[in-house]
Amino acid sequence: MTASRRTWLRGLAAAGAAALVSACDRIAGDPAVRAGLRGAERLNLGLHRVLFDRRTLAREYPDSAISPDFRANGSIDPADPAYRALAAGGFADYRLVVDGLVERPLSLDLAALRALPSRSQVTRHDCVEGWSAIARWTGARLAPVLDQAGLKPEARFLVFHCFDTLDPEAGEDGRYYESIDLVDALHPQTLLAYEMNGAPLSVAHGAPVRLRVERQLGYKHAKYIRRIEAVADYSHISGGKGGFWEDRGYEWYAGS
Ligand SMILES: Nc1nc2c(c(=O)[nH]1)N[C@H]1C(S)=C(S)[C@@H](COP(=O)(O)O)O[C@H]1N2
Ligand SMILES: [Mo]
């Protein structure tokens, strides 16, 4: 069994324990259970759903379904000086840092990222603002990157720190960031995408690297990734809710 698979199973076990607690709460209020009917079977079904549904693949589409016009949203042209300098140099000096609760911190340039195990997938992006679009995304699978870094046992979430400031009035807290748990991190469709529709990612869509986490809504798909930090908990980061939009009221878990 690979390290990432072990970590994934650990994440699933944690998700399972949480599911068990909430399933128990639900079941306690279920009239059928109060009547003493088939409680164990219902409990198993609830647990089974939570444990296995999150591992299934998001739907993939044929190339013919690719949207001719995939709109860009949120930051589309970051003004942050560090980002501008990298973009001006064609991202030759870009390094993706992977650190925090890892055994071997990484600093990957784009060539190193492109040399890692990759995947290409045509998926639908759903923004909470009420629009969807389909594109082909190609990138390094996140799981092998994490294998290379070696997650420490205390690591439970990954925080994606971005280059862009979406709310300049909020100072440092206006910087975009996101976080996901290890179930999503190790999902086979979770990518550090560097191509969209067969071309290098444009600035509008998150150049040079953005997250694709296909079971989640649009705002979880962090663009302009600067650093991936493995953490035990994210409450000390920025507004403490695990993401730029989460700090402003959106749900942390935006999965389907
Ligand atoms: N760094 C960063 N990532 C981000 C955003 C952003 O403003 N900054 N917007 C989010 C939202 S709400 C959506 S819908 C998608 C938009 O991705 P797109 O520009 O490729 O359509 O990126 C997400 N990731
Ligand atoms: Mo969005």
CSV table of C-alpha atoms and ligand atoms in Angstrom, one decimal:
chain,number,residue,atom,x,y,z
A,1,MET,CA,0.0,0.0,0.0
A,2,THR,CA,1.4,3.4,-0.9
A,3,ALA,CA,1.8,6.2,1.7
A,4,SER,CA,-0.9,8.3,0.0
A,5,ARG,CA,-3.3,5.4,0.1
A,6,ARG,CA,-2.6,4.9,3.8
A,7,THR,CA,-3.2,8.6,4.4
A,8,TRP,CA,-6.3,8.5,2.3
A,9,LEU,CA,-7.7,5.7,4.4
A,10,ARG,CA,-6.8,7.6,7.5
A,11,GLY,CA,-8.8,10.5,6.2
A,12,LEU,CA,-11.7,8.2,5.3
A,13,ALA,CA,-11.6,6.7,8.8
A,14,ALA,CA,-11.9,10.2,10.3
A,15,ALA,CA,-14.7,11.1,7.9
A,16,GLY,CA,-16.4,7.8,8.9
A,17,ALA,CA,-16.2,8.6,12.6
A,18,ALA,CA,-17.8,12.0,12.0
A,19,ALA,CA,-20.4,10.4,9.8
A,20,LEU,CA,-21.1,7.8,12.5
A,21,VAL,CA,-21.8,10.6,15.1
A,22,SER,CA,-24.1,12.5,12.7
A,23,ALA,CA,-25.8,9.3,11.5
A,24,CYS,CA,-26.4,8.4,15.1
A,25,ASP,CA,-27.9,11.8,15.8
A,26,ARG,CA,-30.2,11.5,12.7
A,27,ILE,CA,-31.2,8.0,13.5
A,28,ALA,CA,-32.1,8.8,17.1
A,29,GLY,CA,-34.7,11.1,15.7
A,30,ASP,CA,-36.0,8.7,13.1
A,31,PRO,CA,-39.5,7.5,13.9
A,32,ALA,CA,-38.8,4.1,12.3
A,33,VAL,CA,-35.8,3.7,14.6
A,34,ARG,CA,-37.8,4.8,17.5
A,35,ALA,CA,-40.2,2.1,16.6
A,36,GLY,CA,-37.2,-0.3,16.8
A,37,LEU,CA,-37.1,-1.1,13.1
A,38,ARG,CA,-33.9,-2.0,11.3
A,39,GLY,CA,-31.7,0.6,13.0
A,40,ALA,CA,-28.4,-1.1,12.3
A,41,GLU,CA,-29.1,-1.5,8.6
A,42,ARG,CA,-29.9,2.3,8.3
A,43,LEU,CA,-26.8,3.1,10.2
A,44,ASN,CA,-24.7,1.0,7.9
A,45,LEU,CA,-26.2,2.6,4.8
A,46,GLY,CA,-25.5,6.1,6.2
A,47,LEU,CA,-21.9,5.2,7.0
A,48,HIS,CA,-21.4,3.5,3.7
A,49,ARG,CA,-22.6,6.5,1.7
A,50,VAL,CA,-20.3,9.0,3.4
A,51,LEU,CA,-17.3,6.6,3.2
A,52,PHE,CA,-17.6,5.7,-0.4
A,53,ASP,CA,-19.4,8.5,-2.2
A,54,ARG,CA,-16.5,10.9,-1.8
A,55,ARG,CA,-14.1,8.5,-3.5
A,56,THR,CA,-16.2,8.2,-6.7
A,57,LEU,CA,-15.1,10.2,-9.8
A,58,ALA,CA,-16.8,13.4,-10.8
A,59,ARG,CA,-18.5,13.1,-14.2
A,60,GLU,CA,-16.2,13.4,-17.2
A,61,TYR,CA,-17.4,14.7,-20.6
A,62,PRO,CA,-16.4,14.2,-24.2
A,63,ASP,CA,-14.3,17.0,-25.8
A,64,SER,CA,-17.3,18.0,-27.8
A,65,ALA,CA,-18.9,19.2,-24.6
A,66,ILE,CA,-16.1,21.8,-23.9
A,67,SER,CA,-17.5,25.3,-23.5
A,68,PRO,CA,-16.4,27.7,-26.2
A,69,ASP,CA,-16.6,30.5,-23.6
A,70,PHE,CA,-15.3,29.6,-20.2
A,71,ARG,CA,-15.7,32.7,-18.2
A,72,ALA,CA,-13.0,33.8,-15.8
A,73,ASN,CA,-14.1,34.8,-12.3
A,74,GLY,CA,-12.8,36.5,-9.1
A,75,SER,CA,-9.2,37.6,-9.6
A,76,ILE,CA,-8.4,37.6,-13.3
A,77,ASP,CA,-5.3,39.7,-13.5
A,78,PRO,CA,-3.5,39.8,-10.1
A,79,ALA,CA,-1.8,43.2,-9.4
A,80,ASP,CA,0.4,41.8,-6.6
A,81,PRO,CA,4.0,42.7,-7.4
A,82,ALA,CA,5.5,39.2,-6.7
A,83,TYR,CA,3.0,37.8,-9.2
A,84,ARG,CA,3.5,40.5,-11.8
A,85,ALA,CA,7.3,39.9,-11.7
A,86,LEU,CA,6.9,36.1,-12.2
A,87,ALA,CA,4.4,36.6,-15.0
A,88,ALA,CA,6.7,39.1,-16.8
A,89,GLY,CA,9.4,36.4,-16.8
A,90,GLY,CA,7.1,33.8,-18.2
A,91,PHE,CA,7.0,32.1,-14.8
A,92,ALA,CA,10.6,30.8,-15.3
A,93,ASP,CA,11.3,31.8,-11.6
A,94,TYR,CA,8.0,30.3,-10.3
A,95,ARG,CA,8.4,27.8,-7.5
A,96,LEU,CA,5.5,25.9,-6.0
A,97,VAL,CA,6.4,25.4,-2.3
A,98,VAL,CA,4.9,22.4,-0.4
A,99,ASP,CA,5.6,22.7,3.3
A,100,GLY,CA,4.1,22.6,6.8
A,101,LEU,CA,3.5,19.2,8.3
A,102,VAL,CA,5.6,17.3,5.7
A,103,GLU,CA,8.8,15.2,6.1
A,104,ARG,CA,10.5,16.7,3.0
A,105,PRO,CA,9.4,20.3,2.0
A,106,LEU,CA,9.4,20.8,-1.8
A,107,SER,CA,10.1,23.6,-4.1
A,108,LEU,CA,9.0,22.7,-7.6
A,109,ASP,CA,9.5,24.7,-10.8
A,110,LEU,CA,7.1,24.2,-13.7
A,111,ALA,CA,9.4,21.6,-15.4
A,112,ALA,CA,9.5,19.5,-12.2
A,113,LEU,CA,5.8,19.8,-11.9
A,114,ARG,CA,5.3,18.7,-15.5
A,115,ALA,CA,7.6,15.7,-14.9
A,116,LEU,CA,5.3,14.3,-12.2
A,117,PRO,CA,2.5,11.8,-12.8
A,118,SER,CA,-0.3,13.7,-14.6
A,119,ARG,CA,-3.9,13.4,-15.5
A,120,SER,CA,-6.2,15.1,-18.1
A,121,GLN,CA,-9.9,15.3,-17.6
A,122,VAL,CA,-12.9,17.1,-19.1
A,123,THR,CA,-15.1,18.3,-16.2
A,124,ARG,CA,-17.8,20.8,-15.4
A,125,HIS,CA,-17.0,23.8,-13.1
A,126,ASP,CA,-19.9,25.0,-11.1
A,127,CYS,CA,-19.7,28.5,-9.6
A,128,VAL,CA,-22.1,29.4,-6.7
A,129,GLU,CA,-22.9,32.6,-8.6
A,130,GLY,CA,-25.0,30.4,-10.9
A,131,TRP,CA,-22.9,29.6,-13.9
A,132,SER,CA,-21.2,26.4,-15.1
A,133,ALA,CA,-18.7,25.7,-17.8
A,134,ILE,CA,-16.8,22.6,-19.1
A,135,ALA,CA,-13.1,22.4,-19.9
A,136,ARG,CA,-10.3,20.0,-20.2
A,137,TRP,CA,-7.8,20.3,-17.3
A,138,THR,CA,-4.3,18.8,-17.3
A,139,GLY,CA,-2.0,18.8,-14.4
A,140,ALA,CA,0.1,16.9,-11.8
A,141,ARG,CA,-2.0,14.6,-9.6
A,142,LEU,CA,-1.8,16.0,-6.1
A,143,ALA,CA,-1.5,12.6,-4.4
A,144,PRO,CA,2.0,11.8,-5.8
A,145,VAL,CA,3.2,15.3,-4.9
A,146,LEU,CA,2.1,14.6,-1.3
A,147,ASP,CA,3.8,11.2,-1.4
A,148,GLN,CA,7.0,12.9,-2.4
A,149,ALA,CA,6.7,15.5,0.4
A,150,GLY,CA,5.7,12.8,2.9
A,151,LEU,CA,2.7,14.0,5.0
A,152,LYS,CA,3.3,13.8,8.7
A,153,PRO,CA,0.7,11.9,10.7
A,154,GLU,CA,-0.7,15.1,12.2
A,155,ALA,CA,-1.5,16.6,8.8
A,156,ARG,CA,-5.3,16.7,8.2
A,157,PHE,CA,-5.8,19.6,5.7
A,158,LEU,CA,-3.9,21.3,2.9
A,159,VAL,CA,-4.0,25.1,2.7
A,160,PHE,CA,-3.5,26.6,-0.7
A,161,HIS,CA,-1.9,30.1,-0.4
A,162,CYS,CA,-2.4,32.2,-3.5
A,163,PHE,CA,-0.6,35.2,-5.0
A,164,ASP,CA,-3.7,37.3,-5.6
A,165,THR,CA,-5.3,39.8,-3.2
A,166,LEU,CA,-9.1,39.7,-4.0
A,167,ASP,CA,-10.0,42.2,-1.2
A,168,PRO,CA,-7.3,44.9,-1.1
A,169,GLU,CA,-9.1,46.7,1.8
A,170,ALA,CA,-8.6,43.7,4.0
A,171,GLY,CA,-4.8,43.9,3.8
A,172,GLU,CA,-3.1,40.5,4.3
A,173,ASP,CA,-6.5,38.9,5.0
A,174,GLY,CA,-7.6,40.0,1.6
A,175,ARG,CA,-5.3,37.4,0.0
A,176,TYR,CA,-7.1,34.4,-1.6
A,177,TYR,CA,-6.6,31.1,0.0
A,178,GLU,CA,-8.4,27.8,0.3
A,179,SER,CA,-8.2,24.5,2.1
A,180,ILE,CA,-9.3,20.9,1.5
A,181,ASP,CA,-9.1,17.7,3.6
A,182,LEU,CA,-7.1,14.6,2.7
A,183,VAL,CA,-10.0,12.8,1.2
A,184,ASP,CA,-10.2,15.4,-1.5
A,185,ALA,CA,-6.4,15.9,-1.6
A,186,LEU,CA,-5.8,12.3,-2.5
A,187,HIS,CA,-8.8,11.9,-4.9
A,188,PRO,CA,-7.6,10.7,-8.3
A,189,GLN,CA,-9.1,13.7,-10.1
A,190,THR,CA,-7.5,16.3,-7.8
A,191,LEU,CA,-4.9,18.1,-9.9
A,192,LEU,CA,-2.4,20.9,-9.8
A,193,ALA,CA,-3.5,22.0,-13.2
A,194,TYR,CA,-1.1,23.8,-15.5
A,195,GLU,CA,-3.1,23.4,-18.8
A,196,MET,CA,-6.6,24.3,-19.8
A,197,ASN,CA,-8.0,22.9,-23.1
A,198,GLY,CA,-4.5,21.8,-24.2
A,199,ALA,CA,-2.8,25.2,-23.7
A,200,PRO,CA,-0.8,26.6,-20.7
A,201,LEU,CA,-3.1,28.1,-18.2
A,202,SER,CA,-3.8,31.7,-19.0
A,203,VAL,CA,-3.4,34.4,-16.3
A,204,ALA,CA,-7.2,34.9,-16.2
A,205,HIS,CA,-7.7,31.2,-15.3
A,206,GLY,CA,-5.0,31.0,-12.7
A,207,ALA,CA,-1.5,30.8,-14.3
A,208,PRO,CA,0.8,29.1,-13.8
A,209,VAL,CA,-0.9,26.5,-11.5
A,210,ARG,CA,-4.4,26.2,-10.1
A,211,LEU,CA,-6.2,23.5,-8.1
A,212,ARG,CA,-8.9,21.3,-9.6
A,213,VAL,CA,-10.9,19.5,-6.9
A,214,GLU,CA,-13.7,18.2,-9.0
A,215,ARG,CA,-16.2,17.2,-6.4
A,216,GLN,CA,-16.3,20.7,-5.0
A,217,LEU,CA,-17.8,24.0,-6.1
A,218,GLY,CA,-15.8,26.7,-8.0
A,219,TYR,CA,-14.5,28.7,-5.1
A,220,LYS,CA,-12.5,25.7,-3.8
A,221,HIS,CA,-10.5,25.6,-7.0
A,222,ALA,CA,-7.7,28.0,-5.9
A,223,LYS,CA,-5.9,29.8,-8.8
A,224,TYR,CA,-2.4,31.3,-8.7
A,225,ILE,CA,-1.1,28.8,-6.2
A,226,ARG,CA,2.0,30.0,-4.4
A,227,ARG,CA,2.3,27.5,-1.5
A,228,ILE,CA,0.6,24.4,-0.3
A,229,GLU,CA,0.8,24.1,3.5
A,230,ALA,CA,-0.1,20.9,5.3
A,231,VAL,CA,-1.7,21.7,8.6
A,232,ALA,CA,-3.5,19.9,11.5
A,233,ASP,CA,-6.1,22.7,11.6
A,234,TYR,CA,-6.6,26.0,9.8
A,235,SER,CA,-8.2,28.2,12.5
A,236,HIS,CA,-5.1,30.3,12.9
A,237,ILE,CA,-5.0,31.2,9.2
A,238,SER,CA,-6.5,34.5,8.0
A,239,GLY,CA,-10.1,34.6,9.1
A,240,GLY,CA,-9.9,31.1,10.5
A,241,LYS,CA,-12.7,29.5,8.4
A,242,GLY,CA,-10.4,27.8,5.8
A,243,GLY,CA,-10.8,30.0,2.8
A,244,PHE,CA,-11.2,33.6,1.5
A,245,TRP,CA,-14.9,33.0,0.8
A,246,GLU,CA,-15.4,30.8,3.8
A,247,ASP,CA,-14.2,33.7,6.0
A,248,ARG,CA,-17.0,35.7,4.3
A,249,GLY,CA,-19.8,33.2,5.0
A,250,TYR,CA,-19.5,30.4,2.4
A,251,GLU,CA,-19.6,26.8,3.5
A,252,TRP,CA,-16.2,25.1,4.0
A,253,TYR,CA,-17.5,21.9,2.6
A,254,ALA,CA,-18.7,22.6,-0.9
A,255,GLY,CA,-18.8,19.0,-2.2
A,256,SER,CA,-21.4,17.1,-4.1
B,1,LIG,N1,-6.7,32.6,-6.3
B,1,LIG,C1,-8.0,32.7,-6.6
B,1,LIG,N2,-8.6,31.5,-6.9
B,1,LIG,C2,-9.9,31.5,-7.2
B,1,LIG,C3,-10.7,32.7,-7.3
B,1,LIG,C4,-10.0,33.9,-7.0
B,1,LIG,O1,-10.6,35.0,-7.0
B,1,LIG,N3,-8.7,33.9,-6.7
B,1,LIG,N4,-12.1,32.6,-7.6
B,1,LIG,C5,-12.7,31.4,-7.4
B,1,LIG,C6,-14.1,31.2,-8.0
B,1,LIG,S1,-15.4,31.9,-7.1
B,1,LIG,C7,-14.3,30.6,-9.1
B,1,LIG,S2,-15.8,30.3,-9.7
B,1,LIG,C8,-13.1,30.0,-9.9
B,1,LIG,C9,-13.1,30.7,-11.2
B,1,LIG,O2,-12.2,30.1,-12.1
B,1,LIG,P1,-12.0,30.6,-13.5
B,1,LIG,O3,-11.5,32.1,-13.4
B,1,LIG,O4,-11.0,29.7,-14.2
B,1,LIG,O5,-13.4,30.6,-14.2
B,1,LIG,O6,-11.9,30.3,-9.3
B,1,LIG,C10,-11.9,30.2,-7.9
B,1,LIG,N5,-10.5,30.3,-7.5
B,2,MO,MO,-17.2,30.9,-8.0
